[in-house]
Short mmCIF file of C-alpha atoms in Angstrom, two decimals:
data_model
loop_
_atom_site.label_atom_id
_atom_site.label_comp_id
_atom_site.label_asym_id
_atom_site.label_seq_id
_atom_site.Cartn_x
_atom_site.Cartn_y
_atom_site.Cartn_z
CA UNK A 4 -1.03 27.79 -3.65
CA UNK A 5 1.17 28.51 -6.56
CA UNK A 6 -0.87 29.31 -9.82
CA UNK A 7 -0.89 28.66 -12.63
CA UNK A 8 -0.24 25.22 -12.11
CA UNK A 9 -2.52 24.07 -9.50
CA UNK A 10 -6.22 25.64 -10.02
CA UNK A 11 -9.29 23.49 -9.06
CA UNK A 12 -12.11 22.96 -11.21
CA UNK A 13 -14.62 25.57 -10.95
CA UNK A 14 -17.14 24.87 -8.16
CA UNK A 15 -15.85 21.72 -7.05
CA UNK A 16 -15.20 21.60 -3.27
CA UNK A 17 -12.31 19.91 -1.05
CA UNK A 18 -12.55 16.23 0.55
CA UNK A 19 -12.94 17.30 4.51
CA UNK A 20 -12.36 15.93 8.11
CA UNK A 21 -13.67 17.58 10.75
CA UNK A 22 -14.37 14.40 13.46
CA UNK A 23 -13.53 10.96 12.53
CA UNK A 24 -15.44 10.86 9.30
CA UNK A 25 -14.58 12.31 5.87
CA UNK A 26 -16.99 14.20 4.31
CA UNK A 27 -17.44 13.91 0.55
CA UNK A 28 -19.00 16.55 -1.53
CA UNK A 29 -20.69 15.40 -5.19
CA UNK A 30 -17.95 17.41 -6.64
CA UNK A 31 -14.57 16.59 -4.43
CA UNK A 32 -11.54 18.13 -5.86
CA UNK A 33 -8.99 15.40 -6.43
CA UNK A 34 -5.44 15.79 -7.24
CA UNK A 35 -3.60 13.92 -10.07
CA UNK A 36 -0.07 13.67 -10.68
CA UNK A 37 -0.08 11.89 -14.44
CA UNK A 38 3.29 9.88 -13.67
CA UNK A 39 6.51 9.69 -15.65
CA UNK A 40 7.03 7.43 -18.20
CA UNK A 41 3.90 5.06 -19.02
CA UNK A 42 2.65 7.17 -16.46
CA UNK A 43 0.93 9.25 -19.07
CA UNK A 44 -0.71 6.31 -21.27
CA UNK A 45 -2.03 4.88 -18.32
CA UNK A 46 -3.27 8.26 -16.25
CA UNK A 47 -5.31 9.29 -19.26
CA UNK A 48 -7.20 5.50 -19.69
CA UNK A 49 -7.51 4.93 -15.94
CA UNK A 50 -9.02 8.82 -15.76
CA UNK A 51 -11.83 7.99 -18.65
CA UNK A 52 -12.77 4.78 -16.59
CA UNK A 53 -12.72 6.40 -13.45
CA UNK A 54 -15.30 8.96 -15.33
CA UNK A 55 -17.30 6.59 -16.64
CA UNK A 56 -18.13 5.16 -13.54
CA UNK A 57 -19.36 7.93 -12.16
CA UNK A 58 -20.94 8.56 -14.49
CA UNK A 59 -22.92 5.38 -14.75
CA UNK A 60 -23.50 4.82 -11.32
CA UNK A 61 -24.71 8.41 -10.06
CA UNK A 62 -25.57 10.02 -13.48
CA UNK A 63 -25.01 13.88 -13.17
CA UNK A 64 -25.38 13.86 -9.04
CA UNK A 65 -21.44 13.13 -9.14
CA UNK A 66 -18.21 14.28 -10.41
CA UNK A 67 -14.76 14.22 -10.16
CA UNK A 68 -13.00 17.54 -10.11
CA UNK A 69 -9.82 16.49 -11.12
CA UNK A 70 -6.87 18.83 -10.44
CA UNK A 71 -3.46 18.00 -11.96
CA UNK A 72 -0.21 18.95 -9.43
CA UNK A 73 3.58 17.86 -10.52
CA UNK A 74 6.51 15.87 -9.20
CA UNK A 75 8.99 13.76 -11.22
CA UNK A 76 10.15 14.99 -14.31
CA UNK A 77 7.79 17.07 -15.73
CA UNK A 78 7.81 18.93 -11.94
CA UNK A 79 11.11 19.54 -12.88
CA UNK A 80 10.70 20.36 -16.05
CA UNK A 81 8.61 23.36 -15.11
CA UNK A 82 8.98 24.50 -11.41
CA UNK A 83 12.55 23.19 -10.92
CA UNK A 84 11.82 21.03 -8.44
CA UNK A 85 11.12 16.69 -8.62
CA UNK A 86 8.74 16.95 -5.58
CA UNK A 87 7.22 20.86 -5.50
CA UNK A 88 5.97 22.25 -1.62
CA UNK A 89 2.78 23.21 -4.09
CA UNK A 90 2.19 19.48 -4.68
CA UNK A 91 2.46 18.35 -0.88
CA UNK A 92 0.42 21.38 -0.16
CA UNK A 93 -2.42 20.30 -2.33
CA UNK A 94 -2.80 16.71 -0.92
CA UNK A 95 -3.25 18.08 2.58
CA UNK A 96 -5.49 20.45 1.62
CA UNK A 97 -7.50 18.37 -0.37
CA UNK A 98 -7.53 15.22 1.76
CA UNK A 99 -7.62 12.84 -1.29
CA UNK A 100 -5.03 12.21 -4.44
CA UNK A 101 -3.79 9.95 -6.93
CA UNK A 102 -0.58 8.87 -8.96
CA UNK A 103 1.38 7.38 -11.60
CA UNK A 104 4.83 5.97 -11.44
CA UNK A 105 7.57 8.65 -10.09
CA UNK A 106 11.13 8.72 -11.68
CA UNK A 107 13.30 8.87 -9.17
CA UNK A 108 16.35 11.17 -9.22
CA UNK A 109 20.11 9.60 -10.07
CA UNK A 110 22.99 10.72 -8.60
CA UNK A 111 21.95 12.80 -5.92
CA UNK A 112 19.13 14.45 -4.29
CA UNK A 113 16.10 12.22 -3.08
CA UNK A 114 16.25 8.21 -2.13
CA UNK A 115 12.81 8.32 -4.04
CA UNK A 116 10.06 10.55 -4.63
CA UNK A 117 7.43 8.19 -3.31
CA UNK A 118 9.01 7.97 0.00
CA UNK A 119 9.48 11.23 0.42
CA UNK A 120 5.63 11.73 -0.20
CA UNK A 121 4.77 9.34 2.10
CA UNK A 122 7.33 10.69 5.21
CA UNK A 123 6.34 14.32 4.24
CA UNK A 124 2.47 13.67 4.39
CA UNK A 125 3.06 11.25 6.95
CA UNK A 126 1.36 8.42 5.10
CA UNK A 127 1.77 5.97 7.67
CA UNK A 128 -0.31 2.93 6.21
CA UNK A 129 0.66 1.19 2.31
CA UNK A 130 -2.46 -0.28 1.95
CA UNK A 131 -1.95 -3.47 -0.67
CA UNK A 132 -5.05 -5.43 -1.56
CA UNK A 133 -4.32 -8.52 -3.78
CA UNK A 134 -6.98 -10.68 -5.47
CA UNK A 135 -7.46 -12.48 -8.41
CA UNK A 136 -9.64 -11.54 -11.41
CA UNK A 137 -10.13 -14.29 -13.68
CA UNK A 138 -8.70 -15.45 -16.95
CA UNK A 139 -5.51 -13.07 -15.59
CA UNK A 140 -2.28 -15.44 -16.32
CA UNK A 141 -0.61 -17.18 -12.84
CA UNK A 142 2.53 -18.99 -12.16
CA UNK A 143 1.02 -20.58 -8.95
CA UNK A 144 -2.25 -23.77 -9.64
CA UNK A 145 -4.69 -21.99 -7.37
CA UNK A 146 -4.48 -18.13 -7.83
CA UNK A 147 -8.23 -17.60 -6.84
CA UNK A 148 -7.40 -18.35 -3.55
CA UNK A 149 -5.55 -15.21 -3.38
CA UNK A 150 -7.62 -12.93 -1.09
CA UNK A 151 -5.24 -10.74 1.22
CA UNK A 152 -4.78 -7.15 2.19
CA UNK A 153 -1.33 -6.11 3.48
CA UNK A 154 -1.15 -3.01 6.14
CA UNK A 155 2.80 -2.04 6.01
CA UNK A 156 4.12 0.35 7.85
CA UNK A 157 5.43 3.65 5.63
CA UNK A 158 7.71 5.74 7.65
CA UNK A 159 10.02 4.14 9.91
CA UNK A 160 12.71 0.86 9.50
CA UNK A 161 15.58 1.08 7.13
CA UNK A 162 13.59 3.18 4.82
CA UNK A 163 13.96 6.16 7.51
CA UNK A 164 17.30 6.41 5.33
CA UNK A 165 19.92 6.49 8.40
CA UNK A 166 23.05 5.28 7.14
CA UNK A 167 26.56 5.88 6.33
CA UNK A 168 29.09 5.04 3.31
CA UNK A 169 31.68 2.77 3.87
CA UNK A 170 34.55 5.38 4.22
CA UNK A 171 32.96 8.35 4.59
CA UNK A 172 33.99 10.59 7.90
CA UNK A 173 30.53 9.87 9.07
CA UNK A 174 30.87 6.56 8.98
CA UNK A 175 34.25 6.57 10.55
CA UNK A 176 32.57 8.46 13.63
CA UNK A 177 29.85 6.36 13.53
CA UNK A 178 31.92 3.36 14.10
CA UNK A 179 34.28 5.00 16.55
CA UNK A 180 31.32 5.61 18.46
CA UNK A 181 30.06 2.44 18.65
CA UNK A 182 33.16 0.80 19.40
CA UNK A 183 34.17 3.17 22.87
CA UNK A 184 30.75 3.01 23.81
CA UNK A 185 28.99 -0.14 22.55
CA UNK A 186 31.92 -2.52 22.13
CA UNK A 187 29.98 -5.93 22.17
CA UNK A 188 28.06 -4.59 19.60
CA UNK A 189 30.97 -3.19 17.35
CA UNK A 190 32.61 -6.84 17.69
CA UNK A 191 29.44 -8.86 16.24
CA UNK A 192 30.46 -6.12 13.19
CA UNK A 193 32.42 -8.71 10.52
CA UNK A 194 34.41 -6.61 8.67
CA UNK A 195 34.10 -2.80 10.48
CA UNK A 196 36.79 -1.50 8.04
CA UNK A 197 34.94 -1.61 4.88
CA UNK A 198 31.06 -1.89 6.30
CA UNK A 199 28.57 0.90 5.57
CA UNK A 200 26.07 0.81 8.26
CA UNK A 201 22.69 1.37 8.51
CA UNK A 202 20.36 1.77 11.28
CA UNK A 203 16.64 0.33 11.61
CA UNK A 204 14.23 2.55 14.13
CA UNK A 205 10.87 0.69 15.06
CA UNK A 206 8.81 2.52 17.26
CA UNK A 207 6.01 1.58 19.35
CA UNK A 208 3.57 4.71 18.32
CA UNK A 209 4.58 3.64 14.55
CA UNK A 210 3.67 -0.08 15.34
CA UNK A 211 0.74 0.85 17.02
CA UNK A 212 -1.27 3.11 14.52
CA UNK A 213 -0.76 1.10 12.11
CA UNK A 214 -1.88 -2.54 14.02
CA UNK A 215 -4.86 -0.38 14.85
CA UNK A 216 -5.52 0.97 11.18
CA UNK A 217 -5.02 -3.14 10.08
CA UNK A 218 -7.62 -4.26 12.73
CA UNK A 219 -9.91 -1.32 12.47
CA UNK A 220 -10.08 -1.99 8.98
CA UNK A 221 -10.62 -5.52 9.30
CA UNK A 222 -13.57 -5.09 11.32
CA UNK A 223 -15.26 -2.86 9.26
CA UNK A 224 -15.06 -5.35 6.15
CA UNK A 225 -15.87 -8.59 8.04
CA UNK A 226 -12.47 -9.75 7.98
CA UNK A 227 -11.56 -12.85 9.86
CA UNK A 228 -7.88 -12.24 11.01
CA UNK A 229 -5.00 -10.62 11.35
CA UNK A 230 -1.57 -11.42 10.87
CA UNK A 231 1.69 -10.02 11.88
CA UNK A 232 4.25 -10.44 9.91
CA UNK A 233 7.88 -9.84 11.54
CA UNK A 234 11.45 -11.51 12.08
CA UNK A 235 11.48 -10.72 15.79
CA UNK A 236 13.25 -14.50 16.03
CA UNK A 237 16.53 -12.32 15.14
CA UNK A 238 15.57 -8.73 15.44
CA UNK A 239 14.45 -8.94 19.02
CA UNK A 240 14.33 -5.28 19.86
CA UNK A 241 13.04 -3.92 16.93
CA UNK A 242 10.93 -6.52 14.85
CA UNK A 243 10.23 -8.41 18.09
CA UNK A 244 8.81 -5.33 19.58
CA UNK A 245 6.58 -4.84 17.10
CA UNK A 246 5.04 -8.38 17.53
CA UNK A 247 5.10 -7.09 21.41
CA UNK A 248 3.22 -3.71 20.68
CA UNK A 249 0.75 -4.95 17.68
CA UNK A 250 -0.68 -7.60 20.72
CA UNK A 251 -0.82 -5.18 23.71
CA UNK A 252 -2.43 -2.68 20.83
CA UNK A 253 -5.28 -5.44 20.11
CA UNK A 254 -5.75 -6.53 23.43
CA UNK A 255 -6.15 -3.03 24.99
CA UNK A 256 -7.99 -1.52 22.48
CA UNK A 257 -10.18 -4.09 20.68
CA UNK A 258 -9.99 -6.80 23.62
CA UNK A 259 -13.89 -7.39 23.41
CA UNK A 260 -13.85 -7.82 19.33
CA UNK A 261 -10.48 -9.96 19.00
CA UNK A 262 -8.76 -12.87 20.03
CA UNK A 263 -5.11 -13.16 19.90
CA UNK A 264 -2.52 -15.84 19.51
CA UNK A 265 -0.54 -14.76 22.33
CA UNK A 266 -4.08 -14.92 24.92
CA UNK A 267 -4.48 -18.63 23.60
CA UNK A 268 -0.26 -19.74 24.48
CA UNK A 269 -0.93 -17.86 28.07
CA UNK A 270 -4.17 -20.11 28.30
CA UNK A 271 -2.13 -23.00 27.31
CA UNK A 272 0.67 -22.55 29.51
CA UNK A 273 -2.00 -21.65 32.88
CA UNK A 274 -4.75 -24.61 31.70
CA UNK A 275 -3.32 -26.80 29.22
CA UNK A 276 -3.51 -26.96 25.47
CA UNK A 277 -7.09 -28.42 25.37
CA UNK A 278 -8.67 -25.54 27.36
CA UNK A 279 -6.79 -22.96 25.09
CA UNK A 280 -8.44 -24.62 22.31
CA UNK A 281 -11.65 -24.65 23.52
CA UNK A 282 -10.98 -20.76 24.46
CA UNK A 283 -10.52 -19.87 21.04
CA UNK A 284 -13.09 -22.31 19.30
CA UNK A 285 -15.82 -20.06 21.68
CA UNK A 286 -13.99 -16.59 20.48
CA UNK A 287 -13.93 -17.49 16.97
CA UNK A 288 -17.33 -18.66 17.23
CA UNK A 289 -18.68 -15.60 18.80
CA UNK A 290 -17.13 -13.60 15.74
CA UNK A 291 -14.23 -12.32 17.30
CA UNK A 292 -11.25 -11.20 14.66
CA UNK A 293 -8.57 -13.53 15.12
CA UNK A 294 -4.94 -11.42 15.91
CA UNK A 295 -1.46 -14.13 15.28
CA UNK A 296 1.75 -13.62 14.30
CA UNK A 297 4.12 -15.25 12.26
CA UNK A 298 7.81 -14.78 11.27
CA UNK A 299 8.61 -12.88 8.13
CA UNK A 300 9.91 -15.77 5.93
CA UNK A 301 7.73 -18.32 6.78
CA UNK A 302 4.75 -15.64 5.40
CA UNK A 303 6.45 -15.96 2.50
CA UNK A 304 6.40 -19.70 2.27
CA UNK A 305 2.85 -20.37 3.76
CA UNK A 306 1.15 -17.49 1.50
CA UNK A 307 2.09 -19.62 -1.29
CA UNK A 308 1.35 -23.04 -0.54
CA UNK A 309 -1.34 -22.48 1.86
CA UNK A 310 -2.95 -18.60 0.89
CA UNK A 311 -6.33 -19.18 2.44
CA UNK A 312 -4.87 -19.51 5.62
CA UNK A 313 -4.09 -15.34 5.56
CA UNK A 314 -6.52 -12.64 5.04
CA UNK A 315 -5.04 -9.27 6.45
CA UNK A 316 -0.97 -9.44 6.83
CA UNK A 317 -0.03 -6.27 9.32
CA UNK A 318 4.08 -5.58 8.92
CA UNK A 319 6.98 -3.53 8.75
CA UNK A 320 8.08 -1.67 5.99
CA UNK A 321 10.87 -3.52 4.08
CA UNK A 322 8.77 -6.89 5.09
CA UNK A 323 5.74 -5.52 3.49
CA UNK A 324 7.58 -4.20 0.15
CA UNK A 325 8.48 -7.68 -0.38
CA UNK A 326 5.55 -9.25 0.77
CA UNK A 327 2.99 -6.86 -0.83
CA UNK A 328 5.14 -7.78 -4.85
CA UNK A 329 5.69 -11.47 -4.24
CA UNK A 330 1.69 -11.88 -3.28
CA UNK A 331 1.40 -9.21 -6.68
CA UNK A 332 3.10 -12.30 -8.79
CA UNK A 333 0.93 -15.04 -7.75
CA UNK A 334 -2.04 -13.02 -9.26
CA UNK A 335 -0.50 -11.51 -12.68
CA UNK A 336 2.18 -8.98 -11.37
CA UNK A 337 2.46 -5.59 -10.50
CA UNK A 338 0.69 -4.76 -13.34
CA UNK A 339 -3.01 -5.51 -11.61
CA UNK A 340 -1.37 -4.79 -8.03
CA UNK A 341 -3.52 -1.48 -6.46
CA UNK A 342 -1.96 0.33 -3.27
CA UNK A 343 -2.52 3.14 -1.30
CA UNK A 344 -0.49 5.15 1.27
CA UNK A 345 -3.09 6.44 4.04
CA UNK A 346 -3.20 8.28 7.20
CA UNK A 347 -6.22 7.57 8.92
CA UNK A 348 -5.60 9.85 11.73
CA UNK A 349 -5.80 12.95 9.48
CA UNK A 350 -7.11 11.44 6.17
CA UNK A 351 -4.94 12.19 3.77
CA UNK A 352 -4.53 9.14 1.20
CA UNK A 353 -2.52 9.19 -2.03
CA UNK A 354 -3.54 6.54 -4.27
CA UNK A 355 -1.22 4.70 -6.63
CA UNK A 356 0.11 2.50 -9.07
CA UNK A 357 2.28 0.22 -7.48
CA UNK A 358 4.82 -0.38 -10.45
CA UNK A 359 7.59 1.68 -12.07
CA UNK A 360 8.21 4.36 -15.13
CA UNK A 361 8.81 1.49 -17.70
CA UNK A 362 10.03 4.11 -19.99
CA UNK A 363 10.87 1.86 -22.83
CA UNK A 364 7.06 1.52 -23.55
CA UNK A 365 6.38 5.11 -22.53
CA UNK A 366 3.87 7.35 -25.02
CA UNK A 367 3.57 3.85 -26.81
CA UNK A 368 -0.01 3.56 -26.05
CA UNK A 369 0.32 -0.31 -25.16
CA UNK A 370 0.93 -0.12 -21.17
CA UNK A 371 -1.22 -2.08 -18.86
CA UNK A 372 -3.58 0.75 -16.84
CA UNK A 373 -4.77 -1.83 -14.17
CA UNK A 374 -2.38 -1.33 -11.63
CA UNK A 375 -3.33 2.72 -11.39
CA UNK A 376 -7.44 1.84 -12.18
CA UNK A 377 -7.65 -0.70 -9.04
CA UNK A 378 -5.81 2.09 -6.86
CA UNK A 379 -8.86 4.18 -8.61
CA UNK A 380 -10.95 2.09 -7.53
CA UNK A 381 -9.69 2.06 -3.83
CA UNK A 382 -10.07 5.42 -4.19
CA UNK A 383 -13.75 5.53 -5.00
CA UNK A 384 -14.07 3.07 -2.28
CA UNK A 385 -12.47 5.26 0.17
CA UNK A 386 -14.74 8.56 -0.75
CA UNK A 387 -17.28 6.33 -0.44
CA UNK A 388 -18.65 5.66 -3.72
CA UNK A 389 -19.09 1.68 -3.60
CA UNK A 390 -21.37 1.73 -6.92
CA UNK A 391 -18.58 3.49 -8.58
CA UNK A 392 -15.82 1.53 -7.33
CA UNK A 393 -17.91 -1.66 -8.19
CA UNK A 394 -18.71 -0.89 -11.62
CA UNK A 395 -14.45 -0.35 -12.23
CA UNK A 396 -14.49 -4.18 -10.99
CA UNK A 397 -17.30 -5.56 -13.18
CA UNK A 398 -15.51 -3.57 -16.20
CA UNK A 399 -11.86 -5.47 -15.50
CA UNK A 400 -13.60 -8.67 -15.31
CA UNK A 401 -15.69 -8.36 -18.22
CA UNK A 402 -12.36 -7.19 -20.26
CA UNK A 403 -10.25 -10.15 -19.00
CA UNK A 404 -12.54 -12.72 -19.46
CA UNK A 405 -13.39 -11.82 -22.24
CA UNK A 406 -9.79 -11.96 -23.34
CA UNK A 407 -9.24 -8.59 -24.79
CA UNK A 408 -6.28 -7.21 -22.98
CA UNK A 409 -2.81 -5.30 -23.33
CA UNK A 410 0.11 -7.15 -24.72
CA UNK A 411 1.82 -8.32 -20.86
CA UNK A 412 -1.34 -10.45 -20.54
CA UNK A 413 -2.02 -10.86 -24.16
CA UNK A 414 1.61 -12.87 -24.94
CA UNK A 415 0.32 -14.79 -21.74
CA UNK A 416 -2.97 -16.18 -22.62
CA UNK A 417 -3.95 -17.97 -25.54
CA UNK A 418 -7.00 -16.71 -27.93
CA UNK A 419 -6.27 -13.30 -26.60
CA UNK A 420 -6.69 -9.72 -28.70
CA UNK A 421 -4.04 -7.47 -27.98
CA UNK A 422 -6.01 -3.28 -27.09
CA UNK A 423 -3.86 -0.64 -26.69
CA UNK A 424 -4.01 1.15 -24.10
CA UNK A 425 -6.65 3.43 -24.94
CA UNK A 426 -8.63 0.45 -26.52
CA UNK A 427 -8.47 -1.30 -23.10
CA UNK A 428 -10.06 1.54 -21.60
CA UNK A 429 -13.01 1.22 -24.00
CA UNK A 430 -13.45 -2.11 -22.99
CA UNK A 431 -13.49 -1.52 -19.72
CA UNK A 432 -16.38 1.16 -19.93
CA UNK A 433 -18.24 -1.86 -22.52
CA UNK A 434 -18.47 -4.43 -20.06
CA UNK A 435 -19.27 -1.43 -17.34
CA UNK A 436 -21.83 -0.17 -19.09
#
C-alpha cells in the first residue's frame, strides 16, 4: 500500500471476516476520506463526536484508529488520480470506511466517484435509514411517523452506465443492430434518428442478494415487513423480474420466518379471499415478517400519506435514489439523511454522507455535519458498538431540541441559535455527555 499517504495508526488492527461474522478489535483501523467541499467542515465535527462517544461509552477499552485515504480533488491534487487503486485497496483490506461528499469529475473521465466505489468494491446494498428526530423542521403534518429503511440495489440498472450518444458510431451500430435483428423492438423506438439509448440489466443474483440482505436484516431488528418496490407493471422483464426473484428468494430461503403477498393471492385464488385472510392473520400472528410488493410510484404516493404502512422498502437502483431523497425531505432533507453502501457477503461497508460538495459554504465552518454523523453512527452500529452509536443519537436529540443548530435548520425553526459547525459538534458531545 502506497506510503506516505496511507499509514495506520500505530497498533491498531484491521476489521476481519473469517466466517459469517466480523470481528472487531478495540482498536479497528478505519479509513476516512474527509470529502470535497463542506466535506472538510463536516469530517472534522462528525470525527470529534464519533470520538467522544467512544470515549464515553467504553472509556479507554476503545478506539478508533482512524486512517485518512484520498479520492476527489485533493486525490488528485496529490497522486493524480480522483479515485487512487491505494484507496480501494484500503477499504478491502480494512473491511470498514467512511466518507464525505465526492466531486465528481466534468467533462470526461468517471460518471461519479461514488459509483465507481460502489461497482469497484462491489457494494451491492445502499443502506438508507430515515427517521425523525424531533424539533427537526418538516414539510409533511406527521413526520414522526417516518420510520423506514430502504435496501437499493448498487450495481446494476441504468447506473451500470451502458449507453450510447445520439450520433455517435456506436450508437448508429447499436441501432442498426437492433433494427435487422430485433425489429419490433426498434419500431416501439419514437424517434430512432436522434435517440441516445440506454440499456437497463437486472439480474436475478443482483435481485437476490440484496432481497436477502433486506430480509436478513429485517429479522435481526424485529422488523415487521418488507416491501418491494418496482415498476414491473411496464418493465416486465426487468423490474417485473425482480418482483419475481425477491418472492421465490423469501419463500425458498426464509419460507418458515415470512409470509408473502404473492402466498396469500395463490391462497385466494385456490380457497377464496376469506381463507387467504385468515392464512395471513395466523402468519402475522405467529411473528412471521410480512414480504409485499408494490409498484414504484404508488411507494411514492402511499409513503407520504400513509408512512406507517412501510417499514423496510427493498428496490432497484434508480427507484431507490429517488425513493431513499424524497423519504430524506419529509424528515428535514439530506442534511440528517445517513446511508451506507454494504456487501454483506464479504463485509466491506463504506459509510457516507448522503448529500453533495455544496462548495459555496465550503471551509465556512457553518455546514450541517448530521448527514455524515448518522452514517457514523451506522457505522458504530455495524462494528458493533450499540452504546457508542446510541450516545451519537441522544447527542442529536439533545442539540435539536434544544434548538441550537446550524443555519439550514436554524432559518427553519423559530427561537433557534445558529452553532457553527464546530459549535454544533460541542453540543452534540454536551447533551452526550
Amino acid at each position: 500500500m502506497s506510503q506516505p499517504f496511507f499509514s495506520p495508526p500505530f497498533d491498531a488492527q484491521p476489521v476481519t471476516k473469517p466466517g459469517d461474522q466480523l470481528l472487531v478489535p478495540d482498536y479497528p483501523i478505519i479509513p476516512f476520506i474527509e470529502g470535497d467541499g463542506i466535506g472538510r467542515d463536516i469530517w472534522r465535527a462528525a470525527r470529534r463526536v464519533m470520538d467522544a462517544a467512544v470515549e464515553v461509552a467504553y472509556g479507554k477499552q476503545r478506539k478508533l484508529g482512524w486512517m485518512e485515504v484520498l479520492a476527489g480533488e485533493k486525490a488528485n491534487q496529490l497522486m493524480q488520480a480522483w479515485l487512487p487503486l491505494e484507496t480501494l485497496e484500503a477499504f478491502k483490506t480494512y473491511k470498514i470506511g467512511i466518507k464525505g461528499p465526492l466531486t465528481t469529475p466534468v467533462g470526461g473521465g468517471m460518471r461519479s466517484l461514488n459509483v465507481t466505489l460502489r461497482k469497484e468494491l462491489d457494494l451491492f446494498v445502499c443502506q438508507r435509514p430515515v427517521r425523525y428526530y424531533q424539533g427537526v423542521p418538516s414539510p409533511v403534518k406527521n413526520p414522526q411517523d417516518v420510520d423506514m429503511v430502504v435496501f437499493r440495489e448498487n450495481t446494476e440498472d441504468i447506473y451500470t452506465g451502458i449507453e450510447f450518444q445520439s450520433g455517435s458510431e456506436e450508437n448508429e451500430r447499436f441501432l442498426t443492430l437492433l433494427k435487422e435483428h430485433f425489429p419490433a423492438e426498434y419500431a416501439k423506438i419514437r424517434f430512432p434518428g436522434s435517440s441516445s439509448v440506454g440499456i437497463k440489466p437486472i439480474s436475478k443474483e443482483g435481485s437476490q442478494r440484496l432481497v436477502r440482505a433486506a430480509i436478513r436484516w429485517a429479522l435481526e431488528n424485529q422488523r415487521r415487513r418488507v416491501t418491494l418496490a418496482h415498476k414491473g407493471n411496464i418493465m416486465k422483464f426487468t423490474e417485473g423480474s425482480f418482483r419475481a426473484w425477491g418472492y421465490d428468494l423469501a419463500e425458498s430461503e426464509f419460507g418458515g420466518r415470512v409470509y408473502t403477498q404473492r402466498a396469500w393471492e395463490q391462497t385466494r385464488k385456490q380457497a377464496g379471499e376469506e381463507a387467504a385472510n385468515a392464512e395471513m392473520q395466523r402468519a402475522l400472528s405467529d411473528g412471521k415478517l410480512y414480504v409485499n410488493d408494490m409498484i414504484a410510484d404508488i411507494v411514492f404516493e402511499a409513503t407520504i400519506t400513509r408512512p406507517r404502512d412501510f417499514d423496510v422498502i427493498a428496490t432497484m437502483n434508480l427507484n431507490g435514489d429517488y425513493l431513499s431523497d424524497g423519504l430524506a425531505a419529509q424528515v428535514g432533507g439530506v442534511g440528517i439523511a445517513p446511508g451506507a453502501n454494504i456487501n454483506y457477503d464479504s463485509g466491506v461497508a463504506v459509510f457516507e454522507a448522503t448529500h453533495g460538495t455544496a462548495p459555496l459554504f465550503a471551509d465556512k465552518d457553518m455546514a450541517n455535519p448530521c448527514s455524515l454523523l448518522l452514517s457514523g453512527e451506522m457505522m458504530l452500529r455495524y462494528l458493533g458498538w450499540r452504546e457508542a452509536a446510541g450516545l451519537v443519537v441522544k447527542g442529536i436529540e439533545g442539540a435539536l431540541t434544544a434548538k441550537t443548530v446550524t443555519f439550514d435548520f436554524e432559518r427553519l425553526m423559530d427561537g433557534a441559535v445558529r452553532l457553527s459547525t464546530s459549535e454544533f459538534a460541542t453540543a452534540i458531545i454536551q447533551h452526550m455527555r
